[in-house]
Amino acid sequence: MKIFYSFFLLFLTFSVRITYAQLDNSALEKKLTVQAEYDQDFRIGLDAFGFLKNNEYFNDIADGYTLFGYHLNPKLVYFPAEFIRIEAGALLWQDFGTTRYNQVRPTFTVKLQKPHYQLLFGNLQANVSHRYIEPLYDLEKVINDPLENGIQFIWHRDKLWLDSWIDWEKMIYKGDPFREEIAGGLSAEQRLFQDEVRGWRLSLPVQFTAQHKGGQIDAASLPLVTLFNGAVGFKLRKSIDGNFWKAWHTENYLVGFKDFSNVYQYPFTSGTGLYLNAGLDTRVQNVMLSYWRGNGYLAEQGGRLFQSASTTFKKPNYLEKERELLILRFSHDIKLLEDMFLTLRLEPLYDFNDPQLEFSSSFYVRYNTDLFVTKRKK
């Protein structure tokens, strides 16, 4: 049944013809809009995200499973100034096949937005909004880790885009039997060259994430953990002014991992990776071929397929220091409404160490909107 579903999804991906722009992961982003005309507005917001992701994996590194359900985030929104947004609500996470909610959590964000920068406190513009590559940041975080809590600064001016953030994952109080957990990082892209007439664009992406587990007032017996993952590379894109072909592009990265802990608890203390991508964008379909070669690479927040240590339920101690993968990615974003997007994806993969048919397929729908209620009189 899962295989039938996946090939049905592939059929839809190829057969739907649409003229809207391709959006990559931006169709999955949770955007918090701030506009000057919203000054003193009271609004009701709704962010609804439906997901169906089926991983048909049979290797000893990453489990195969299905994620099927929705996130619902109703909220009240107030704009005390033309550049400030304050919202409060609740996240309801329902997995299909169960009668209970996976999570019910309060949400709160204050966002300050100026022409060239944004500052957020509370719930961040999280997961895919950071624009990380998958070896550093798992795409499934959009499902499994929908809320990041902390502070975020985004800069976008001229040739530079930058997102720096801190996510306070686990708080501790005096005597708690566990460690505090903090994550953070930076994702940046510097444009080096652009020729709008000929359609060329060259940029330099730099990314890193860091995780800390420790504390001074906990009663946990485990030692401190400090992990670092980073990537640097280049992106080259050639836009094509055609009826069918839209662009070709390549994105290539050197990736690294380092454990800075005083007491090592992981099977590898450092690792490297090579991540190469080449893609074609067309009017009806985006296609990308990705190659990964890893050596002792670990990333707590990265995609499971790229790890050199198992994250599986049945073989948690399995190691595969040398990892080599080839992934073919078919993706298609459909703009249904101004604030609603449908995303279809199919990603067959070839594991050089364990050749067999493996793939993931996914279906996402996101509706994120604010409805006007009233305006406060000054």
CSV table of C-alpha atoms in Angstrom, one decimal:
chain,number,residue,atom,x,y,z
A,1,MET,CA,0.0,0.0,0.0
A,2,LYS,CA,2.8,2.4,0.8
A,3,ILE,CA,4.6,1.6,-2.5
A,4,PHE,CA,1.3,2.3,-4.3
A,5,TYR,CA,0.9,5.6,-2.5
A,6,SER,CA,4.4,6.6,-3.4
A,7,PHE,CA,4.0,5.9,-7.1
A,8,PHE,CA,0.6,7.6,-7.1
A,9,LEU,CA,2.4,10.7,-5.6
A,10,LEU,CA,5.0,10.5,-8.3
A,11,PHE,CA,2.2,10.5,-11.0
A,12,LEU,CA,0.7,13.6,-9.4
A,13,THR,CA,4.0,15.3,-9.2
A,14,PHE,CA,4.6,14.9,-12.9
A,15,SER,CA,1.1,15.4,-14.2
A,16,VAL,CA,0.1,18.6,-12.4
A,17,ARG,CA,0.7,21.5,-14.7
A,18,ILE,CA,1.1,24.9,-13.1
A,19,THR,CA,2.5,28.4,-13.8
A,20,TYR,CA,3.4,29.5,-10.3
A,21,ALA,CA,7.0,30.1,-9.3
A,22,GLN,CA,9.0,27.3,-7.8
A,23,LEU,CA,9.5,27.9,-4.1
A,24,ASP,CA,11.9,25.2,-2.8
A,25,ASN,CA,11.5,24.8,1.0
A,26,SER,CA,9.9,28.3,1.3
A,27,ALA,CA,6.5,26.7,0.7
A,28,LEU,CA,7.0,24.9,4.0
A,29,GLU,CA,8.1,28.0,6.0
A,30,LYS,CA,6.0,29.5,8.7
A,31,LYS,CA,6.0,33.2,7.9
A,32,LEU,CA,5.1,35.9,10.4
A,33,THR,CA,4.0,38.9,8.3
A,34,VAL,CA,4.5,42.5,9.4
A,35,GLN,CA,3.1,45.2,7.2
A,36,ALA,CA,2.8,49.0,7.8
A,37,GLU,CA,-0.9,49.0,7.1
A,38,TYR,CA,-1.5,46.6,10.0
A,39,ASP,CA,-0.6,49.2,12.5
A,40,GLN,CA,-3.0,49.0,15.5
A,41,ASP,CA,-4.7,45.9,14.0
A,42,PHE,CA,-6.2,43.1,16.1
A,43,ARG,CA,-6.2,39.9,14.0
A,44,ILE,CA,-7.0,36.2,14.3
A,45,GLY,CA,-4.2,34.1,12.9
A,46,LEU,CA,-4.3,30.5,11.8
A,47,ASP,CA,-1.4,28.4,10.7
A,48,ALA,CA,-2.5,24.9,9.6
A,49,PHE,CA,0.1,22.4,8.4
A,50,GLY,CA,-0.8,18.9,7.1
A,51,PHE,CA,1.9,16.3,6.5
A,52,LEU,CA,2.3,12.8,5.1
A,53,LYS,CA,5.9,11.6,4.9
A,54,ASN,CA,6.6,8.0,4.2
A,55,ASN,CA,10.2,6.7,4.6
A,56,GLU,CA,10.8,3.4,2.9
A,57,TYR,CA,14.3,2.8,4.4
A,58,PHE,CA,15.7,-0.7,5.0
A,59,ASN,CA,19.3,0.2,6.0
A,60,ASP,CA,20.9,0.0,9.5
A,61,ILE,CA,21.4,3.8,9.8
A,62,ALA,CA,17.9,5.3,9.5
A,63,ASP,CA,14.6,3.8,10.3
A,64,GLY,CA,11.7,3.5,7.9
A,65,TYR,CA,8.4,4.9,9.2
A,66,THR,CA,5.5,7.1,8.3
A,67,LEU,CA,4.5,10.5,9.7
A,68,PHE,CA,0.9,11.4,9.0
A,69,GLY,CA,-1.1,14.2,10.7
A,70,TYR,CA,-1.4,17.9,11.1
A,71,HIS,CA,-0.3,20.9,13.2
A,72,LEU,CA,-2.9,23.5,14.0
A,73,ASN,CA,-1.8,26.9,15.5
A,74,PRO,CA,-4.7,29.3,16.1
A,75,LYS,CA,-3.6,32.6,17.6
A,76,LEU,CA,-4.5,36.2,18.5
A,77,VAL,CA,-2.3,38.9,16.8
A,78,TYR,CA,-1.8,42.5,17.7
A,79,PHE,CA,0.3,45.1,15.9
A,80,PRO,CA,1.1,47.9,18.4
A,81,ALA,CA,3.2,49.7,15.7
A,82,GLU,CA,3.8,49.3,12.0
A,83,PHE,CA,7.0,47.4,12.6
A,84,ILE,CA,6.0,45.2,15.6
A,85,ARG,CA,3.9,42.0,15.7
A,86,ILE,CA,2.8,40.3,19.0
A,87,GLU,CA,1.0,37.0,18.9
A,88,ALA,CA,-0.1,34.3,21.4
A,89,GLY,CA,-1.9,31.1,20.7
A,90,ALA,CA,-1.6,27.3,21.0
A,91,LEU,CA,0.0,24.5,18.9
A,92,LEU,CA,-2.1,21.4,18.5
A,93,TRP,CA,-0.3,18.4,17.0
A,94,GLN,CA,-2.4,15.5,16.0
A,95,ASP,CA,-1.0,12.2,14.5
A,96,PHE,CA,-3.5,10.2,12.6
A,97,GLY,CA,-4.2,6.8,13.9
A,98,THR,CA,-4.4,7.9,17.6
A,99,THR,CA,-7.2,9.6,19.6
A,100,ARG,CA,-4.8,11.8,21.6
A,101,TYR,CA,-2.8,14.9,20.7
A,102,ASN,CA,0.9,14.4,20.4
A,103,GLN,CA,1.5,17.9,21.8
A,104,VAL,CA,-0.6,20.8,23.1
A,105,ARG,CA,1.7,23.8,23.7
A,106,PRO,CA,1.3,27.5,24.2
A,107,THR,CA,2.9,29.8,21.5
A,108,PHE,CA,4.1,33.4,21.9
A,109,THR,CA,6.2,35.6,19.6
A,110,VAL,CA,7.2,39.2,19.5
A,111,LYS,CA,8.6,40.2,16.2
A,112,LEU,CA,10.3,43.5,15.3
A,113,GLN,CA,10.8,44.1,11.6
A,114,LYS,CA,12.8,46.9,10.0
A,115,PRO,CA,13.7,47.2,6.3
A,116,HIS,CA,17.0,45.3,6.6
A,117,TYR,CA,16.6,43.2,9.8
A,118,GLN,CA,14.2,41.2,11.9
A,119,LEU,CA,14.4,40.4,15.6
A,120,LEU,CA,12.2,37.7,17.2
A,121,PHE,CA,11.7,36.7,20.8
A,122,GLY,CA,9.7,33.6,21.9
A,123,ASN,CA,8.8,31.1,19.2
A,124,LEU,CA,11.2,31.5,16.2
A,125,GLN,CA,10.8,31.3,12.5
A,126,ALA,CA,12.1,27.8,12.8
A,127,ASN,CA,13.4,24.6,11.0
A,128,VAL,CA,13.3,25.1,7.2
A,129,SER,CA,13.2,28.9,7.6
A,130,HIS,CA,16.9,28.7,8.6
A,131,ARG,CA,17.8,27.4,5.1
A,132,TYR,CA,20.2,24.8,6.3
A,133,ILE,CA,21.4,21.9,4.2
A,134,GLU,CA,20.0,18.5,5.3
A,135,PRO,CA,23.3,17.1,6.7
A,136,LEU,CA,23.2,19.9,9.3
A,137,TYR,CA,19.4,20.2,9.8
A,138,ASP,CA,16.9,17.5,9.2
A,139,LEU,CA,14.0,18.5,7.0
A,140,GLU,CA,11.7,16.4,9.2
A,141,LYS,CA,12.1,19.0,11.9
A,142,VAL,CA,9.3,20.9,10.2
A,143,ILE,CA,7.1,18.0,11.5
A,144,ASN,CA,8.9,16.6,14.6
A,145,ASP,CA,10.3,19.9,16.0
A,146,PRO,CA,7.7,22.6,15.0
A,147,LEU,CA,8.6,25.0,17.8
A,148,GLU,CA,11.9,26.6,18.6
A,149,ASN,CA,12.0,28.9,21.7
A,150,GLY,CA,14.5,31.6,22.2
A,151,ILE,CA,15.8,34.6,20.2
A,152,GLN,CA,16.5,35.1,16.5
A,153,PHE,CA,18.1,37.8,14.4
A,154,ILE,CA,17.8,37.9,10.6
A,155,TRP,CA,19.7,40.3,8.4
A,156,HIS,CA,18.9,40.9,4.7
A,157,ARG,CA,20.6,43.7,2.9
A,158,ASP,CA,22.2,44.1,-0.5
A,159,LYS,CA,24.3,40.9,-1.1
A,160,LEU,CA,24.0,39.3,2.4
A,161,TRP,CA,21.4,37.2,4.0
A,162,LEU,CA,22.0,36.0,7.6
A,163,ASP,CA,20.0,34.1,10.2
A,164,SER,CA,21.4,33.7,13.7
A,165,TRP,CA,19.4,32.0,16.5
A,166,ILE,CA,19.3,30.3,19.9
A,167,ASP,CA,16.8,27.6,20.8
A,168,TRP,CA,16.5,26.9,24.6
A,169,GLU,CA,15.4,23.2,24.3
A,170,LYS,CA,15.3,22.1,27.9
A,171,MET,CA,15.3,24.3,31.0
A,172,ILE,CA,16.7,23.1,34.4
A,173,TYR,CA,15.9,24.1,37.9
A,174,LYS,CA,18.0,23.4,41.0
A,175,GLY,CA,18.4,19.7,41.6
A,176,ASP,CA,16.8,18.5,38.3
A,177,PRO,CA,18.0,15.0,37.4
A,178,PHE,CA,18.7,16.0,33.8
A,179,ARG,CA,20.9,18.5,31.9
A,180,GLU,CA,19.9,21.7,30.3
A,181,GLU,CA,19.9,21.6,26.5
A,182,ILE,CA,20.6,24.5,24.2
A,183,ALA,CA,21.0,24.7,20.4
A,184,GLY,CA,21.9,27.5,18.1
A,185,GLY,CA,23.6,28.5,15.0
A,186,LEU,CA,24.1,30.7,12.0
A,187,SER,CA,23.1,30.3,8.4
A,188,ALA,CA,24.3,33.0,5.9
A,189,GLU,CA,24.7,33.5,2.2
A,190,GLN,CA,26.9,36.1,0.6
A,191,ARG,CA,26.2,36.9,-3.1
A,192,LEU,CA,29.5,37.2,-5.0
A,193,PHE,CA,28.2,37.9,-8.5
A,194,GLN,CA,25.0,38.5,-10.3
A,195,ASP,CA,24.3,39.2,-14.0
A,196,GLU,CA,20.5,39.8,-14.3
A,197,VAL,CA,20.8,40.2,-18.1
A,198,ARG,CA,22.4,36.8,-18.7
A,199,GLY,CA,20.8,35.2,-15.6
A,200,TRP,CA,23.9,34.1,-13.7
A,201,ARG,CA,24.1,34.2,-9.9
A,202,LEU,CA,27.0,33.0,-7.7
A,203,SER,CA,26.9,33.0,-3.9
A,204,LEU,CA,28.9,31.7,-0.9
A,205,PRO,CA,26.8,29.9,1.8
A,206,VAL,CA,28.3,29.5,5.3
A,207,GLN,CA,26.4,27.5,8.0
A,208,PHE,CA,27.0,26.1,11.4
A,209,THR,CA,25.0,24.6,14.3
A,210,ALA,CA,26.1,24.0,17.9
A,211,GLN,CA,24.5,22.0,20.7
A,212,HIS,CA,25.2,22.2,24.5
A,213,LYS,CA,24.1,19.8,27.2
A,214,GLY,CA,25.2,20.6,30.7
A,215,GLY,CA,24.5,23.0,33.6
A,216,GLN,CA,25.7,23.8,37.1
A,217,ILE,CA,22.6,23.3,39.2
A,218,ASP,CA,21.4,19.9,37.9
A,219,ALA,CA,21.9,16.5,39.6
A,220,ALA,CA,22.5,14.6,36.4
A,221,SER,CA,25.5,12.2,36.4
A,222,LEU,CA,26.2,12.7,32.7
A,223,PRO,CA,29.1,14.9,31.7
A,224,LEU,CA,28.9,18.1,29.6
A,225,VAL,CA,28.4,17.8,25.8
A,226,THR,CA,29.4,20.4,23.3
A,227,LEU,CA,29.0,19.6,19.6
A,228,PHE,CA,29.6,21.6,16.4
A,229,ASN,CA,28.6,21.1,12.8
A,230,GLY,CA,29.5,23.4,10.0
A,231,ALA,CA,29.4,23.7,6.2
A,232,VAL,CA,30.9,26.0,3.6
A,233,GLY,CA,30.4,25.9,-0.2
A,234,PHE,CA,29.2,27.7,-3.3
A,235,LYS,CA,25.9,28.0,-5.2
A,236,LEU,CA,25.8,28.7,-8.9
A,237,ARG,CA,22.5,29.3,-10.7
A,238,LYS,CA,21.7,30.1,-14.4
A,239,SER,CA,18.2,31.3,-15.1
A,240,ILE,CA,16.7,30.4,-18.5
A,241,ASP,CA,14.1,32.5,-20.2
A,242,GLY,CA,12.1,29.7,-21.8
A,243,ASN,CA,8.6,28.3,-21.9
A,244,PHE,CA,9.6,25.0,-20.3
A,245,TRP,CA,13.2,25.3,-18.9
A,246,LYS,CA,13.5,27.8,-16.0
A,247,ALA,CA,17.0,27.3,-14.5
A,248,TRP,CA,19.8,25.0,-13.8
A,249,HIS,CA,21.9,25.2,-10.6
A,250,THR,CA,24.5,23.5,-8.5
A,251,GLU,CA,25.2,23.7,-4.8
A,252,ASN,CA,28.3,22.1,-3.3
A,253,TYR,CA,29.5,21.9,0.3
A,254,LEU,CA,32.3,20.8,2.5
A,255,VAL,CA,30.8,19.6,5.8
A,256,GLY,CA,32.4,19.0,9.2
A,257,PHE,CA,31.6,17.7,12.7
A,258,LYS,CA,33.6,18.2,15.9
A,259,ASP,CA,32.9,17.1,19.5
A,260,PHE,CA,34.4,19.6,21.9
A,261,SER,CA,33.2,17.8,25.0
A,262,ASN,CA,35.6,17.1,27.9
A,263,VAL,CA,34.4,13.5,28.1
A,264,TYR,CA,33.6,11.9,24.8
A,265,GLN,CA,30.2,10.0,24.7
A,266,TYR,CA,29.8,9.5,20.9
A,267,PRO,CA,31.4,6.9,18.7
A,268,PHE,CA,33.3,9.6,16.6
A,269,THR,CA,34.9,12.8,17.9
A,270,SER,CA,35.2,14.4,14.5
A,271,GLY,CA,34.1,13.8,10.9
A,272,THR,CA,33.8,15.3,7.5
A,273,GLY,CA,31.5,15.1,4.5
A,274,LEU,CA,31.2,16.1,0.9
A,275,TYR,CA,27.7,17.2,-0.3
A,276,LEU,CA,27.2,17.8,-4.0
A,277,ASN,CA,24.0,18.8,-5.7
A,278,ALA,CA,22.9,19.6,-9.3
A,279,GLY,CA,19.4,20.5,-10.3
A,280,LEU,CA,17.1,21.5,-13.1
A,281,ASP,CA,14.0,23.7,-12.6
A,282,THR,CA,11.2,23.4,-15.2
A,283,ARG,CA,7.7,24.8,-15.6
A,284,VAL,CA,6.2,21.6,-14.2
A,285,GLN,CA,8.9,20.0,-12.1
A,286,ASN,CA,12.1,20.5,-10.1
A,287,VAL,CA,14.7,17.7,-10.2
A,288,MET,CA,17.9,17.5,-8.2
A,289,LEU,CA,20.6,14.9,-7.9
A,290,SER,CA,22.4,14.8,-4.6
A,291,TYR,CA,25.6,13.0,-3.7
A,292,TRP,CA,26.9,12.5,-0.1
A,293,ARG,CA,30.1,11.0,1.1
A,294,GLY,CA,30.7,11.1,4.8
A,295,ASN,CA,33.5,9.9,7.1
A,296,GLY,CA,32.8,9.6,10.8
A,297,TYR,CA,30.1,12.3,10.4
A,298,LEU,CA,27.5,12.9,13.2
A,299,ALA,CA,24.9,15.6,13.5
A,300,GLU,CA,22.3,15.5,16.3
A,301,GLN,CA,20.1,17.9,14.4
A,302,GLY,CA,21.0,16.6,10.9
A,303,GLY,CA,19.2,14.2,8.6
A,304,ARG,CA,19.5,10.6,9.8
A,305,LEU,CA,20.6,9.2,6.4
A,306,PHE,CA,23.8,11.3,6.5
A,307,GLN,CA,25.0,9.9,9.8
A,308,SER,CA,27.8,7.4,10.3
A,309,ALA,CA,26.1,6.1,13.5
A,310,SER,CA,22.8,4.3,13.6
A,311,THR,CA,19.6,6.1,14.8
A,312,THR,CA,17.5,3.0,14.3
A,313,PHE,CA,15.4,1.3,16.9
A,314,LYS,CA,16.6,-2.2,16.3
A,315,LYS,CA,20.4,-1.6,15.8
A,316,PRO,CA,21.2,1.5,17.9
A,317,ASN,CA,24.9,0.6,18.2
A,318,TYR,CA,25.6,0.0,14.5
A,319,LEU,CA,28.4,2.1,12.9
A,320,GLU,CA,29.2,2.8,9.3
A,321,LYS,CA,32.1,5.2,9.3
A,322,GLU,CA,32.2,5.6,5.5
A,323,ARG,CA,28.8,6.6,4.1
A,324,GLU,CA,28.1,7.1,0.4
A,325,LEU,CA,24.7,8.0,-1.0
A,326,LEU,CA,23.1,9.1,-4.2
A,327,ILE,CA,19.6,10.7,-3.9
A,328,LEU,CA,17.3,11.8,-6.8
A,329,ARG,CA,14.8,14.4,-5.7
A,330,PHE,CA,11.6,15.3,-7.5
A,331,SER,CA,9.7,18.2,-6.0
A,332,HIS,CA,6.8,20.3,-6.9
A,333,ASP,CA,5.1,23.3,-5.1
A,334,ILE,CA,1.6,24.3,-6.0
A,335,LYS,CA,0.1,27.7,-5.0
A,336,LEU,CA,-3.5,26.9,-4.2
A,337,LEU,CA,-4.4,30.3,-2.7
A,338,GLU,CA,-2.4,33.4,-1.7
A,339,ASP,CA,-1.6,31.8,1.7
A,340,MET,CA,-1.9,28.1,0.8
A,341,PHE,CA,0.7,25.9,-0.7
A,342,LEU,CA,0.7,22.2,-1.6
A,343,THR,CA,4.1,20.4,-1.8
A,344,LEU,CA,4.8,17.0,-3.4
A,345,ARG,CA,8.1,15.2,-3.2
A,346,LEU,CA,9.6,11.8,-4.2
A,347,GLU,CA,13.2,11.0,-3.3
A,348,PRO,CA,14.6,7.6,-4.3
A,349,LEU,CA,18.1,6.9,-3.0
A,350,TYR,CA,21.0,4.6,-3.7
A,351,ASP,CA,23.2,3.5,-0.7
A,352,PHE,CA,26.6,2.4,-2.1
A,353,ASN,CA,27.2,0.2,1.0
A,354,ASP,CA,23.8,-1.5,0.9
A,355,PRO,CA,22.3,-1.4,-2.6
A,356,GLN,CA,18.6,-1.8,-2.6
A,357,LEU,CA,15.4,0.1,-3.4
A,358,GLU,CA,14.8,2.8,-0.8
A,359,PHE,CA,12.9,6.1,-1.1
A,360,SER,CA,10.9,8.7,0.7
A,361,SER,CA,7.7,10.3,-0.5
A,362,SER,CA,5.9,13.3,1.0
A,363,PHE,CA,2.8,15.4,0.8
A,364,TYR,CA,2.5,18.8,2.6
A,365,VAL,CA,-0.1,21.5,2.7
A,366,ARG,CA,0.4,24.7,4.6
A,367,TYR,CA,-2.2,27.5,5.1
A,368,ASN,CA,-1.0,30.5,7.0
A,369,THR,CA,-3.1,33.6,7.3
A,370,ASP,CA,-4.3,36.5,9.5
A,371,LEU,CA,-7.9,37.6,9.5
A,372,PHE,CA,-8.7,41.2,10.4
A,373,VAL,CA,-10.9,41.7,13.5
A,374,THR,CA,-10.7,45.4,14.4
A,375,LYS,CA,-8.3,48.3,14.6
A,376,ARG,CA,-7.4,50.1,17.9
A,377,LYS,CA,-8.1,53.8,17.9
A,378,LYS,CA,-5.1,55.9,18.9
